[in-house]
Each structure stands twice: as C-alpha cells, then as structure tokens.
Amino acid sequence: MSGYAMDSATPAEIGTQVLPPSDQWSTAPVVPAPVCRFENFLGAERAGTLLEYAISREADFHAGTVLDPLSGQVSHKGRSSLVLPVTSSVFSAHLADCLPLVQEVLGHRAALTQTLTVLTSHGEGGHYGIHTDASRVRDVGTALSAVYYLHRRPRGFGGGQLRLYDTLLADGGARPAESYRTIEPEHDTIVFFPAGAFHEVVPSTCPSGHFADHRFTLTTWISGTGAAAAATDDPFRIWPWLAHAAERTRPLADVEHDHDGASPIALPAADPATRLTLPAPRRTS
C-alpha cells in the first residue's frame, strides 16, 4: 500500500493562460527510414572465413571514392576508407533468400534483379560523410542498400557506427532531418535500408594500426534494371519521399561504370527450401 490518499483525481485544465495560443500548427512530420537487421547472417564459419579472406587481400584494397552528382567528377571528398570490388555467388544466394522477408518488413515492392558489391575497410580516422547511394543505382527510389559487418573479436577498432538519418517532409518536398538512429557494426550482422536514405559512417579509431583490426564490411546495392511503377494503393509510402530527398545527389547522367570499380551481377532467385519468411502470428482464443 502506498501512502497516497485514494481520493478521485480532479482533471486540471491547461489553457491559454498557461500555454499561449498559436496561430500555426507544425505540419512537417519527421519520418524514420525503414531498416531491417539480421544477426548471425552467414554463420560463424563462413563469417570467419570471409574475414580472413578480407585481411589476406590487404595489398589489393584502394582508396574509396565519391561521385559529384553535378560535375560527375570522382574524388575522395568526405570519405576515408579502402575498398575492394568483389562478387560472391554464396553471398548473393544468402541475399536472395532473405530479400522477400526484407521487402515485406520495409514495405518495398519493386523487382530486384542485380547486385553491386565492394569490400570496405575503415581504420584510424576512417569515415564516410552524409550521403545517399544514388550514384550506385539507376533508380534510387526502388533500390536497397545492404551493409554486412565483419571484424575480429575482441574488436580492434572503435567508432565506425552507421547513422541512418530521418526524413523531414515539408513544403511539398523532403530533406534529411537532424535526427537519426545509430547502428553498431557488429560482426556477422547485416542491415538493409533504402538506397535513397541519407546516412553516414562516423569516424573510427584503430589503436594498433594493424589492417586486421580494421572495421570491414561487404557493402551491397540491390536494384532492378530500370524504374518500377509506383504503388497506387498506399500514397504515403516513405520510399517516394526518400527518392525525392535524394534527388540532388543523383548523377545528372547515367553512369556507365561504378566509381569504385564494382561490377553488377545477376541476383539469383530465392531457394524455396531456405527462403526466410515471417512466422505466423499466434492467435488468441
């Protein structure tokens, strides 16, 4: 028993004497970008083998680049990381098996047919400023970005978190908001989000200076071969707004080659025997 009296409460009125009247309502909602994350994506054995492969290819990594959407010039502005373009049928098969579930969770309906993948390495001071992945895909409004994390345990680096920014909808347009969610780069986890979402990689530290202690990822962009028709039954889906916000980061002309040297490969069909699905909800009697 508490020491408080059990008398009934009397509602108090909070009116204009306490809160001044306002002539305007806030009409600018801030919408978080949809995100889907999996733990233990490849499993301990495959994740460990892939990490050792990345470490063994140290000499083949080169500085990651960015593409200016207006000038089309390639530079290193706002980015400090190492990259190695790769392909993997095993990784693509894992992607294909989980994508139907990812699309269901994210409210995504476009057909996905190809992937573009690079291994990345972030060491001391590694970072990637706020950007979208519009330079990687033909139609940023329907493409997905996926980041798969790898690192030694115990972790040899600090920082390196992914910041996924919310989208502010205002004045008939959209732009990145100041708010964001933070995603930790945990070993053998993968995160999926719209390619049009603004995001960044915060600076990392690597006290040992050893390449093997870097923050590694397989970063993949998953897209169709062209634009997909927008759904008409749900006009307030976040995907078109994200594409609108990313418009200024999209290259003015089609880019024939990826600026980090990655090559697209076909996405296989999901295997009915291993395809991931959501469990059916329990019914209450």
PDB file of C-alpha atoms in Angstrom:
ATOM      1  CA  MET A   1       0.000   0.000   0.000  1.00  0.00           C
ATOM      2  CA  SER A   2       1.237   3.465  -0.840  1.00  0.00           C
ATOM      3  CA  GLY A   3       0.927   6.433   1.476  1.00  0.00           C
ATOM      4  CA  TYR A   4      -1.121   8.392  -1.057  1.00  0.00           C
ATOM      5  CA  ALA A   5      -4.787   9.139  -0.487  1.00  0.00           C
ATOM      6  CA  MET A   6      -7.193   7.219  -2.705  1.00  0.00           C
ATOM      7  CA  ASP A   7      -9.458  10.201  -3.429  1.00  0.00           C
ATOM      8  CA  SER A   8     -10.561  10.579  -7.029  1.00  0.00           C
ATOM      9  CA  ALA A   9      -8.428  12.950  -9.088  1.00  0.00           C
ATOM     10  CA  THR A  10      -9.849  16.181 -10.465  1.00  0.00           C
ATOM     11  CA  PRO A  11      -8.848  16.974 -14.066  1.00  0.00           C
ATOM     12  CA  ALA A  12      -6.932  20.231 -14.455  1.00  0.00           C
ATOM     13  CA  GLU A  13      -7.427  22.467 -17.466  1.00  0.00           C
ATOM     14  CA  ILE A  14      -4.272  23.594 -19.305  1.00  0.00           C
ATOM     15  CA  GLY A  15      -5.471  26.539 -21.353  1.00  0.00           C
ATOM     16  CA  THR A  16      -4.173  29.723 -22.939  1.00  0.00           C
ATOM     17  CA  GLN A  17      -3.382  31.236 -19.553  1.00  0.00           C
ATOM     18  CA  VAL A  18      -0.647  28.601 -19.159  1.00  0.00           C
ATOM     19  CA  LEU A  19       0.117  27.873 -22.801  1.00  0.00           C
ATOM     20  CA  PRO A  20      -0.067  30.876 -25.147  1.00  0.00           C
ATOM     21  CA  PRO A  21      -2.266  30.435 -28.220  1.00  0.00           C
ATOM     22  CA  SER A  22      -0.562  29.683 -31.518  1.00  0.00           C
ATOM     23  CA  ASP A  23      -1.703  30.679 -34.976  1.00  0.00           C
ATOM     24  CA  GLN A  24       0.191  27.866 -36.703  1.00  0.00           C
ATOM     25  CA  TRP A  25       0.368  24.128 -36.417  1.00  0.00           C
ATOM     26  CA  SER A  26       3.509  22.150 -37.152  1.00  0.00           C
ATOM     27  CA  THR A  27       2.915  20.406 -40.485  1.00  0.00           C
ATOM     28  CA  ALA A  28       6.386  18.978 -41.083  1.00  0.00           C
ATOM     29  CA  PRO A  29       6.490  15.339 -39.972  1.00  0.00           C
ATOM     30  CA  VAL A  30       9.844  13.627 -39.489  1.00  0.00           C
ATOM     31  CA  VAL A  31       9.733  10.044 -40.745  1.00  0.00           C
ATOM     32  CA  PRO A  32      12.392   7.458 -39.892  1.00  0.00           C
ATOM     33  CA  ALA A  33      13.834   5.478 -42.772  1.00  0.00           C
ATOM     34  CA  PRO A  34      12.740   1.827 -42.654  1.00  0.00           C
ATOM     35  CA  VAL A  35      15.501  -0.570 -41.682  1.00  0.00           C
ATOM     36  CA  CYS A  36      15.808  -4.336 -41.302  1.00  0.00           C
ATOM     37  CA  ARG A  37      18.708  -6.013 -39.490  1.00  0.00           C
ATOM     38  CA  PHE A  38      19.767  -9.666 -39.203  1.00  0.00           C
ATOM     39  CA  GLU A  39      22.170 -11.206 -36.716  1.00  0.00           C
ATOM     40  CA  ASN A  40      24.315 -14.295 -37.467  1.00  0.00           C
ATOM     41  CA  PHE A  41      23.711 -13.734 -41.177  1.00  0.00           C
ATOM     42  CA  LEU A  42      26.332 -16.090 -42.630  1.00  0.00           C
ATOM     43  CA  GLY A  43      27.111 -18.096 -39.506  1.00  0.00           C
ATOM     44  CA  ALA A  44      30.355 -18.328 -37.553  1.00  0.00           C
ATOM     45  CA  GLU A  45      32.312 -20.500 -40.021  1.00  0.00           C
ATOM     46  CA  ARG A  46      31.522 -18.534 -43.182  1.00  0.00           C
ATOM     47  CA  ALA A  47      31.873 -15.178 -41.435  1.00  0.00           C
ATOM     48  CA  GLY A  48      35.281 -16.153 -40.073  1.00  0.00           C
ATOM     49  CA  THR A  49      36.463 -17.385 -43.471  1.00  0.00           C
ATOM     50  CA  LEU A  50      35.269 -14.205 -45.173  1.00  0.00           C
ATOM     51  CA  LEU A  51      37.052 -12.049 -42.601  1.00  0.00           C
ATOM     52  CA  GLU A  52      40.334 -13.908 -43.121  1.00  0.00           C
ATOM     53  CA  TYR A  53      39.887 -13.502 -46.885  1.00  0.00           C
ATOM     54  CA  ALA A  54      39.442  -9.739 -46.495  1.00  0.00           C
ATOM     55  CA  ILE A  55      42.555  -9.492 -44.321  1.00  0.00           C
ATOM     56  CA  SER A  56      44.575 -11.569 -46.802  1.00  0.00           C
ATOM     57  CA  ARG A  57      43.745  -9.140 -49.646  1.00  0.00           C
ATOM     58  CA  GLU A  58      45.200  -6.082 -47.899  1.00  0.00           C
ATOM     59  CA  ALA A  59      47.506  -5.242 -50.822  1.00  0.00           C
ATOM     60  CA  ASP A  60      44.572  -5.166 -53.270  1.00  0.00           C
ATOM     61  CA  PHE A  61      42.454  -2.550 -51.496  1.00  0.00           C
ATOM     62  CA  HIS A  62      42.445   1.010 -52.841  1.00  0.00           C
ATOM     63  CA  ALA A  63      41.093   4.333 -51.635  1.00  0.00           C
ATOM     64  CA  GLY A  64      37.300   4.628 -51.818  1.00  0.00           C
ATOM     65  CA  THR A  65      35.851   7.426 -53.931  1.00  0.00           C
ATOM     66  CA  VAL A  66      32.755   9.608 -54.190  1.00  0.00           C
ATOM     67  CA  LEU A  67      30.999  10.886 -57.301  1.00  0.00           C
ATOM     68  CA  ASP A  68      29.916  14.521 -57.517  1.00  0.00           C
ATOM     69  CA  PRO A  69      26.339  14.482 -58.876  1.00  0.00           C
ATOM     70  CA  LEU A  70      26.695  17.813 -60.702  1.00  0.00           C
ATOM     71  CA  SER A  71      30.174  17.708 -62.187  1.00  0.00           C
ATOM     72  CA  GLY A  72      30.476  13.937 -62.457  1.00  0.00           C
ATOM     73  CA  GLN A  73      33.983  14.223 -61.031  1.00  0.00           C
ATOM     74  CA  VAL A  74      35.374  11.411 -58.893  1.00  0.00           C
ATOM     75  CA  SER A  75      37.138  12.447 -55.694  1.00  0.00           C
ATOM     76  CA  HIS A  76      37.841  11.427 -52.101  1.00  0.00           C
ATOM     77  CA  LYS A  77      35.988  14.387 -50.583  1.00  0.00           C
ATOM     78  CA  GLY A  78      34.214  13.465 -47.360  1.00  0.00           C
ATOM     79  CA  ARG A  79      35.402   9.883 -47.412  1.00  0.00           C
ATOM     80  CA  SER A  80      38.361   7.993 -45.963  1.00  0.00           C
ATOM     81  CA  SER A  81      38.159   4.247 -46.490  1.00  0.00           C
ATOM     82  CA  LEU A  82      39.645   1.417 -48.502  1.00  0.00           C
ATOM     83  CA  VAL A  83      37.620  -0.645 -50.978  1.00  0.00           C
ATOM     84  CA  LEU A  84      37.948  -3.844 -52.983  1.00  0.00           C
ATOM     85  CA  PRO A  85      35.287  -4.688 -55.606  1.00  0.00           C
ATOM     86  CA  VAL A  86      34.131  -8.304 -55.225  1.00  0.00           C
ATOM     87  CA  THR A  87      31.496 -10.774 -56.335  1.00  0.00           C
ATOM     88  CA  SER A  88      30.233 -13.825 -54.459  1.00  0.00           C
ATOM     89  CA  SER A  89      27.622 -16.341 -55.535  1.00  0.00           C
ATOM     90  CA  VAL A  90      27.363 -17.631 -51.951  1.00  0.00           C
ATOM     91  CA  PHE A  91      26.691 -14.153 -50.545  1.00  0.00           C
ATOM     92  CA  SER A  92      24.221 -13.406 -53.357  1.00  0.00           C
ATOM     93  CA  ALA A  93      22.330 -16.598 -52.543  1.00  0.00           C
ATOM     94  CA  HIS A  94      22.009 -15.527 -48.900  1.00  0.00           C
ATOM     95  CA  LEU A  95      20.755 -12.125 -50.024  1.00  0.00           C
ATOM     96  CA  ALA A  96      18.218 -13.684 -52.374  1.00  0.00           C
ATOM     97  CA  ASP A  97      16.838 -15.955 -49.639  1.00  0.00           C
ATOM     98  CA  CYS A  98      16.251 -13.121 -47.183  1.00  0.00           C
ATOM     99  CA  LEU A  99      15.120 -10.373 -49.594  1.00  0.00           C
ATOM    100  CA  PRO A 100      11.424 -11.403 -49.719  1.00  0.00           C
ATOM    101  CA  LEU A 101      11.303 -11.034 -45.945  1.00  0.00           C
ATOM    102  CA  VAL A 102      13.295  -7.774 -46.053  1.00  0.00           C
ATOM    103  CA  GLN A 103      10.918  -6.331 -48.636  1.00  0.00           C
ATOM    104  CA  GLU A 104       7.906  -7.333 -46.539  1.00  0.00           C
ATOM    105  CA  VAL A 105       9.372  -5.663 -43.445  1.00  0.00           C
ATOM    106  CA  LEU A 106      10.426  -2.491 -45.287  1.00  0.00           C
ATOM    107  CA  GLY A 107       7.240  -2.111 -47.340  1.00  0.00           C
ATOM    108  CA  HIS A 108       9.193  -2.489 -50.585  1.00  0.00           C
ATOM    109  CA  ARG A 109       7.500  -3.792 -53.749  1.00  0.00           C
ATOM    110  CA  ALA A 110       9.900  -3.286 -56.660  1.00  0.00           C
ATOM    111  CA  ALA A 111      11.501  -6.183 -58.525  1.00  0.00           C
ATOM    112  CA  LEU A 112      15.168  -6.634 -57.630  1.00  0.00           C
ATOM    113  CA  THR A 113      17.436  -8.259 -60.204  1.00  0.00           C
ATOM    114  CA  GLN A 114      21.097  -7.344 -59.624  1.00  0.00           C
ATOM    115  CA  THR A 115      23.706  -6.510 -57.007  1.00  0.00           C
ATOM    116  CA  LEU A 116      26.847  -4.390 -56.863  1.00  0.00           C
ATOM    117  CA  THR A 117      29.291  -5.207 -54.048  1.00  0.00           C
ATOM    118  CA  VAL A 118      32.538  -3.916 -52.546  1.00  0.00           C
ATOM    119  CA  LEU A 119      34.572  -4.960 -49.530  1.00  0.00           C
ATOM    120  CA  THR A 120      35.379  -1.914 -47.408  1.00  0.00           C
ATOM    121  CA  SER A 121      37.951  -1.331 -44.691  1.00  0.00           C
ATOM    122  CA  HIS A 122      37.911   1.527 -42.140  1.00  0.00           C
ATOM    123  CA  GLY A 123      40.982   2.085 -39.961  1.00  0.00           C
ATOM    124  CA  GLU A 124      42.218   5.056 -37.961  1.00  0.00           C
ATOM    125  CA  GLY A 125      40.148   8.089 -38.969  1.00  0.00           C
ATOM    126  CA  GLY A 126      38.064   6.108 -41.468  1.00  0.00           C
ATOM    127  CA  HIS A 127      34.714   7.730 -42.215  1.00  0.00           C
ATOM    128  CA  TYR A 128      32.119   8.484 -44.889  1.00  0.00           C
ATOM    129  CA  GLY A 129      30.206  11.772 -44.658  1.00  0.00           C
ATOM    130  CA  ILE A 130      26.445  12.177 -45.066  1.00  0.00           C
ATOM    131  CA  HIS A 131      25.346  10.853 -48.461  1.00  0.00           C
ATOM    132  CA  THR A 132      22.854   8.667 -50.291  1.00  0.00           C
ATOM    133  CA  ASP A 133      23.615   5.742 -52.580  1.00  0.00           C
ATOM    134  CA  ALA A 134      22.070   7.426 -55.624  1.00  0.00           C
ATOM    135  CA  SER A 135      25.373   7.215 -57.530  1.00  0.00           C
ATOM    136  CA  ARG A 136      25.324   3.404 -57.264  1.00  0.00           C
ATOM    137  CA  VAL A 137      21.917   2.597 -58.737  1.00  0.00           C
ATOM    138  CA  ARG A 138      19.794   3.586 -61.735  1.00  0.00           C
ATOM    139  CA  ASP A 139      16.579   4.136 -59.752  1.00  0.00           C
ATOM    140  CA  VAL A 140      17.253   5.300 -56.195  1.00  0.00           C
ATOM    141  CA  GLY A 141      13.529   5.192 -55.416  1.00  0.00           C
ATOM    142  CA  THR A 142      13.372   1.395 -55.627  1.00  0.00           C
ATOM    143  CA  ALA A 143      16.895   0.212 -54.717  1.00  0.00           C
ATOM    144  CA  LEU A 144      18.111  -1.231 -51.427  1.00  0.00           C
ATOM    145  CA  SER A 145      21.432  -0.767 -49.669  1.00  0.00           C
ATOM    146  CA  ALA A 146      22.843  -3.553 -47.500  1.00  0.00           C
ATOM    147  CA  VAL A 147      25.864  -3.411 -45.182  1.00  0.00           C
ATOM    148  CA  TYR A 148      27.297  -6.651 -43.788  1.00  0.00           C
ATOM    149  CA  TYR A 149      29.784  -6.209 -40.922  1.00  0.00           C
ATOM    150  CA  LEU A 150      32.948  -8.161 -40.180  1.00  0.00           C
ATOM    151  CA  HIS A 151      35.637  -7.679 -37.560  1.00  0.00           C
ATOM    152  CA  ARG A 152      37.956  -9.505 -35.214  1.00  0.00           C
ATOM    153  CA  ARG A 153      36.803 -10.297 -31.710  1.00  0.00           C
ATOM    154  CA  PRO A 154      37.579  -8.689 -29.370  1.00  0.00           C
ATOM    155  CA  ARG A 155      37.002  -5.666 -31.599  1.00  0.00           C
ATOM    156  CA  GLY A 156      40.221  -3.902 -32.601  1.00  0.00           C
ATOM    157  CA  PHE A 157      38.591  -0.608 -33.582  1.00  0.00           C
ATOM    158  CA  GLY A 158      36.314   1.983 -32.035  1.00  0.00           C
ATOM    159  CA  GLY A 159      33.557   4.078 -33.569  1.00  0.00           C
ATOM    160  CA  GLY A 160      32.523   3.292 -37.130  1.00  0.00           C
ATOM    161  CA  GLN A 161      28.790   3.315 -36.394  1.00  0.00           C
ATOM    162  CA  LEU A 162      26.262   3.818 -39.171  1.00  0.00           C
ATOM    163  CA  ARG A 163      23.982   6.829 -38.773  1.00  0.00           C
ATOM    164  CA  LEU A 164      20.732   6.484 -40.692  1.00  0.00           C
ATOM    165  CA  TYR A 165      19.006   9.858 -40.930  1.00  0.00           C
ATOM    166  CA  ASP A 166      15.287  10.523 -40.694  1.00  0.00           C
ATOM    167  CA  THR A 167      13.496  12.396 -43.495  1.00  0.00           C
ATOM    168  CA  LEU A 168      11.752  15.730 -42.952  1.00  0.00           C
ATOM    169  CA  LEU A 169       8.648  16.232 -45.120  1.00  0.00           C
ATOM    170  CA  ALA A 170       7.862  19.918 -45.623  1.00  0.00           C
ATOM    171  CA  ASP A 171       6.628  22.368 -48.270  1.00  0.00           C
ATOM    172  CA  GLY A 172       5.826  19.587 -50.715  1.00  0.00           C
ATOM    173  CA  GLY A 173       9.402  18.316 -50.589  1.00  0.00           C
ATOM    174  CA  ALA A 174      11.730  16.248 -48.459  1.00  0.00           C
ATOM    175  CA  ARG A 175      15.183  16.626 -46.953  1.00  0.00           C
ATOM    176  CA  PRO A 176      17.321  14.882 -44.338  1.00  0.00           C
ATOM    177  CA  ALA A 177      16.328  15.683 -40.778  1.00  0.00           C
ATOM    178  CA  GLU A 178      18.731  16.384 -37.937  1.00  0.00           C
ATOM    179  CA  SER A 179      17.661  13.236 -36.111  1.00  0.00           C
ATOM    180  CA  TYR A 180      19.000   9.758 -36.843  1.00  0.00           C
ATOM    181  CA  ARG A 181      19.300   6.255 -35.481  1.00  0.00           C
ATOM    182  CA  THR A 182      22.657   4.625 -34.774  1.00  0.00           C
ATOM    183  CA  ILE A 183      23.532   1.099 -35.892  1.00  0.00           C
ATOM    184  CA  GLU A 184      26.501  -0.665 -34.318  1.00  0.00           C
ATOM    185  CA  PRO A 185      28.885  -2.551 -36.652  1.00  0.00           C
ATOM    186  CA  GLU A 186      28.511  -5.955 -35.019  1.00  0.00           C
ATOM    187  CA  HIS A 187      30.334  -8.944 -36.538  1.00  0.00           C
ATOM    188  CA  ASP A 188      28.227 -11.190 -38.818  1.00  0.00           C
ATOM    189  CA  THR A 189      25.251  -8.814 -38.871  1.00  0.00           C
ATOM    190  CA  ILE A 190      23.672  -7.169 -41.900  1.00  0.00           C
ATOM    191  CA  VAL A 191      21.419  -4.140 -42.181  1.00  0.00           C
ATOM    192  CA  PHE A 192      19.111  -3.247 -45.102  1.00  0.00           C
ATOM    193  CA  PHE A 193      17.698   0.231 -45.800  1.00  0.00           C
ATOM    194  CA  PRO A 194      16.509   2.294 -48.794  1.00  0.00           C
ATOM    195  CA  ALA A 195      19.318   3.447 -51.105  1.00  0.00           C
ATOM    196  CA  GLY A 196      17.721   6.917 -51.069  1.00  0.00           C
ATOM    197  CA  ALA A 197      18.102   7.312 -47.294  1.00  0.00           C
ATOM    198  CA  PHE A 198      20.751   9.759 -46.092  1.00  0.00           C
ATOM    199  CA  HIS A 199      23.380   8.044 -43.966  1.00  0.00           C
ATOM    200  CA  GLU A 200      26.989   8.319 -42.846  1.00  0.00           C
ATOM    201  CA  VAL A 201      29.774   6.310 -41.223  1.00  0.00           C
ATOM    202  CA  VAL A 202      31.160   8.102 -38.178  1.00  0.00           C
ATOM    203  CA  PRO A 203      34.961   8.221 -37.755  1.00  0.00           C
ATOM    204  CA  SER A 204      36.656   5.101 -36.467  1.00  0.00           C
ATOM    205  CA  THR A 205      39.801   4.570 -34.426  1.00  0.00           C
ATOM    206  CA  CYS A 206      42.287   1.712 -34.661  1.00  0.00           C
ATOM    207  CA  PRO A 207      44.846   1.905 -31.817  1.00  0.00           C
ATOM    208  CA  SER A 208      47.008  -0.975 -33.084  1.00  0.00           C
ATOM    209  CA  GLY A 209      47.245   0.383 -36.619  1.00  0.00           C
ATOM    210  CA  HIS A 210      47.056  -3.196 -37.929  1.00  0.00           C
ATOM    211  CA  PHE A 211      44.958  -3.833 -41.031  1.00  0.00           C
ATOM    212  CA  ALA A 212      43.496  -6.963 -39.415  1.00  0.00           C
ATOM    213  CA  ASP A 213      41.950  -4.790 -36.684  1.00  0.00           C
ATOM    214  CA  HIS A 214      40.025  -2.604 -39.147  1.00  0.00           C
ATOM    215  CA  ARG A 215      36.249  -2.384 -39.469  1.00  0.00           C
ATOM    216  CA  PHE A 216      35.316  -4.465 -42.539  1.00  0.00           C
ATOM    217  CA  THR A 217      32.062  -4.600 -44.480  1.00  0.00           C
ATOM    218  CA  LEU A 218      30.561  -6.135 -47.554  1.00  0.00           C
ATOM    219  CA  THR A 219      28.524  -3.203 -48.864  1.00  0.00           C
ATOM    220  CA  THR A 220      25.946  -4.133 -51.475  1.00  0.00           C
ATOM    221  CA  TRP A 221      23.485  -2.154 -53.588  1.00  0.00           C
ATOM    222  CA  ILE A 222      20.497  -4.159 -54.782  1.00  0.00           C
ATOM    223  CA  SER A 223      18.408  -2.835 -57.645  1.00  0.00           C
ATOM    224  CA  GLY A 224      16.306  -3.576 -60.692  1.00  0.00           C
ATOM    225  CA  THR A 225      17.295  -2.897 -64.283  1.00  0.00           C
ATOM    226  CA  GLY A 226      15.066   0.187 -64.518  1.00  0.00           C
ATOM    227  CA  ALA A 227      12.425   2.282 -62.807  1.00  0.00           C
ATOM    228  CA  ALA A 228       9.482   0.496 -61.247  1.00  0.00           C
ATOM    229  CA  ALA A 229       5.910   1.722 -61.278  1.00  0.00           C
ATOM    230  CA  ALA A 230       4.874   3.345 -58.016  1.00  0.00           C
ATOM    231  CA  ALA A 231       2.232   1.623 -55.955  1.00  0.00           C
ATOM    232  CA  THR A 232      -1.150   3.354 -56.061  1.00  0.00           C
ATOM    233  CA  ASP A 233      -2.833   1.786 -53.052  1.00  0.00           C
ATOM    234  CA  ASP A 234      -0.599   3.447 -50.460  1.00  0.00           C
ATOM    235  CA  PRO A 235       0.197   7.041 -51.476  1.00  0.00           C
ATOM    236  CA  PHE A 236       2.083   7.915 -48.283  1.00  0.00           C
ATOM    237  CA  ARG A 237       4.772   5.276 -48.549  1.00  0.00           C
ATOM    238  CA  ILE A 238       8.129   6.650 -47.412  1.00  0.00           C
ATOM    239  CA  TRP A 239      10.021   5.346 -50.457  1.00  0.00           C
ATOM    240  CA  PRO A 240       8.972   8.098 -52.925  1.00  0.00           C
ATOM    241  CA  TRP A 241       9.784  10.746 -50.319  1.00  0.00           C
ATOM    242  CA  LEU A 242      13.245   9.290 -49.779  1.00  0.00           C
ATOM    243  CA  ALA A 243      13.815   9.356 -53.523  1.00  0.00           C
ATOM    244  CA  HIS A 244      12.706  12.988 -53.614  1.00  0.00           C
ATOM    245  CA  ALA A 245      15.145  13.901 -50.835  1.00  0.00           C
ATOM    246  CA  ALA A 246      17.964  12.076 -52.622  1.00  0.00           C
ATOM    247  CA  GLU A 247      17.270  13.716 -55.991  1.00  0.00           C
ATOM    248  CA  ARG A 248      20.052  16.281 -55.654  1.00  0.00           C
ATOM    249  CA  THR A 249      22.576  13.508 -55.002  1.00  0.00           C
ATOM    250  CA  ARG A 250      21.641  11.531 -58.118  1.00  0.00           C
ATOM    251  CA  PRO A 251      24.060  11.816 -61.082  1.00  0.00           C
ATOM    252  CA  LEU A 252      22.642  14.013 -63.839  1.00  0.00           C
ATOM    253  CA  ALA A 253      23.612  11.442 -66.465  1.00  0.00           C
ATOM    254  CA  ASP A 254      23.644   7.659 -66.317  1.00  0.00           C
ATOM    255  CA  VAL A 255      26.980   6.396 -65.037  1.00  0.00           C
ATOM    256  CA  GLU A 256      28.340   3.548 -67.129  1.00  0.00           C
ATOM    257  CA  HIS A 257      30.851   2.313 -64.555  1.00  0.00           C
ATOM    258  CA  ASP A 258      30.841   2.263 -60.767  1.00  0.00           C
ATOM    259  CA  HIS A 259      33.300   4.824 -59.387  1.00  0.00           C
ATOM    260  CA  ASP A 260      34.863   2.210 -57.084  1.00  0.00           C
ATOM    261  CA  GLY A 261      35.169  -0.346 -59.890  1.00  0.00           C
ATOM    262  CA  ALA A 262      32.400  -2.737 -58.824  1.00  0.00           C
ATOM    263  CA  SER A 263      30.590  -4.822 -61.455  1.00  0.00           C
ATOM    264  CA  PRO A 264      26.898  -5.773 -61.331  1.00  0.00           C
ATOM    265  CA  ILE A 265      25.920  -9.431 -61.164  1.00  0.00           C
ATOM    266  CA  ALA A 266      22.511 -11.038 -61.503  1.00  0.00           C
ATOM    267  CA  LEU A 267      20.596 -11.762 -58.324  1.00  0.00           C
ATOM    268  CA  PRO A 268      19.550 -15.427 -58.157  1.00  0.00           C
ATOM    269  CA  ALA A 269      16.032 -16.500 -57.318  1.00  0.00           C
ATOM    270  CA  ALA A 270      15.258 -17.326 -53.705  1.00  0.00           C
ATOM    271  CA  ASP A 271      15.538 -21.019 -52.863  1.00  0.00           C
ATOM    272  CA  PRO A 272      12.122 -22.277 -51.645  1.00  0.00           C
ATOM    273  CA  ALA A 273      13.901 -24.620 -49.226  1.00  0.00           C
ATOM    274  CA  THR A 274      15.964 -21.899 -47.498  1.00  0.00           C
ATOM    275  CA  ARG A 275      13.946 -18.726 -48.131  1.00  0.00           C
ATOM    276  CA  LEU A 276      13.253 -16.736 -44.972  1.00  0.00           C
ATOM    277  CA  THR A 277       9.665 -15.937 -44.014  1.00  0.00           C
ATOM    278  CA  LEU A 278       7.954 -14.327 -41.063  1.00  0.00           C
ATOM    279  CA  PRO A 279       6.384 -16.805 -38.625  1.00  0.00           C
ATOM    280  CA  ALA A 280       2.599 -16.740 -38.485  1.00  0.00           C
ATOM    281  CA  PRO A 281       1.309 -14.727 -35.516  1.00  0.00           C
ATOM    282  CA  ARG A 282      -0.244 -16.682 -32.689  1.00  0.00           C
ATOM    283  CA  ARG A 283      -3.997 -16.455 -32.411  1.00  0.00           C
ATOM    284  CA  THR A 284      -5.582 -15.803 -29.079  1.00  0.00           C
ATOM    285  CA  SER A 285      -8.556 -17.960 -28.246  1.00  0.00           C
TER     286      SER A 285
END
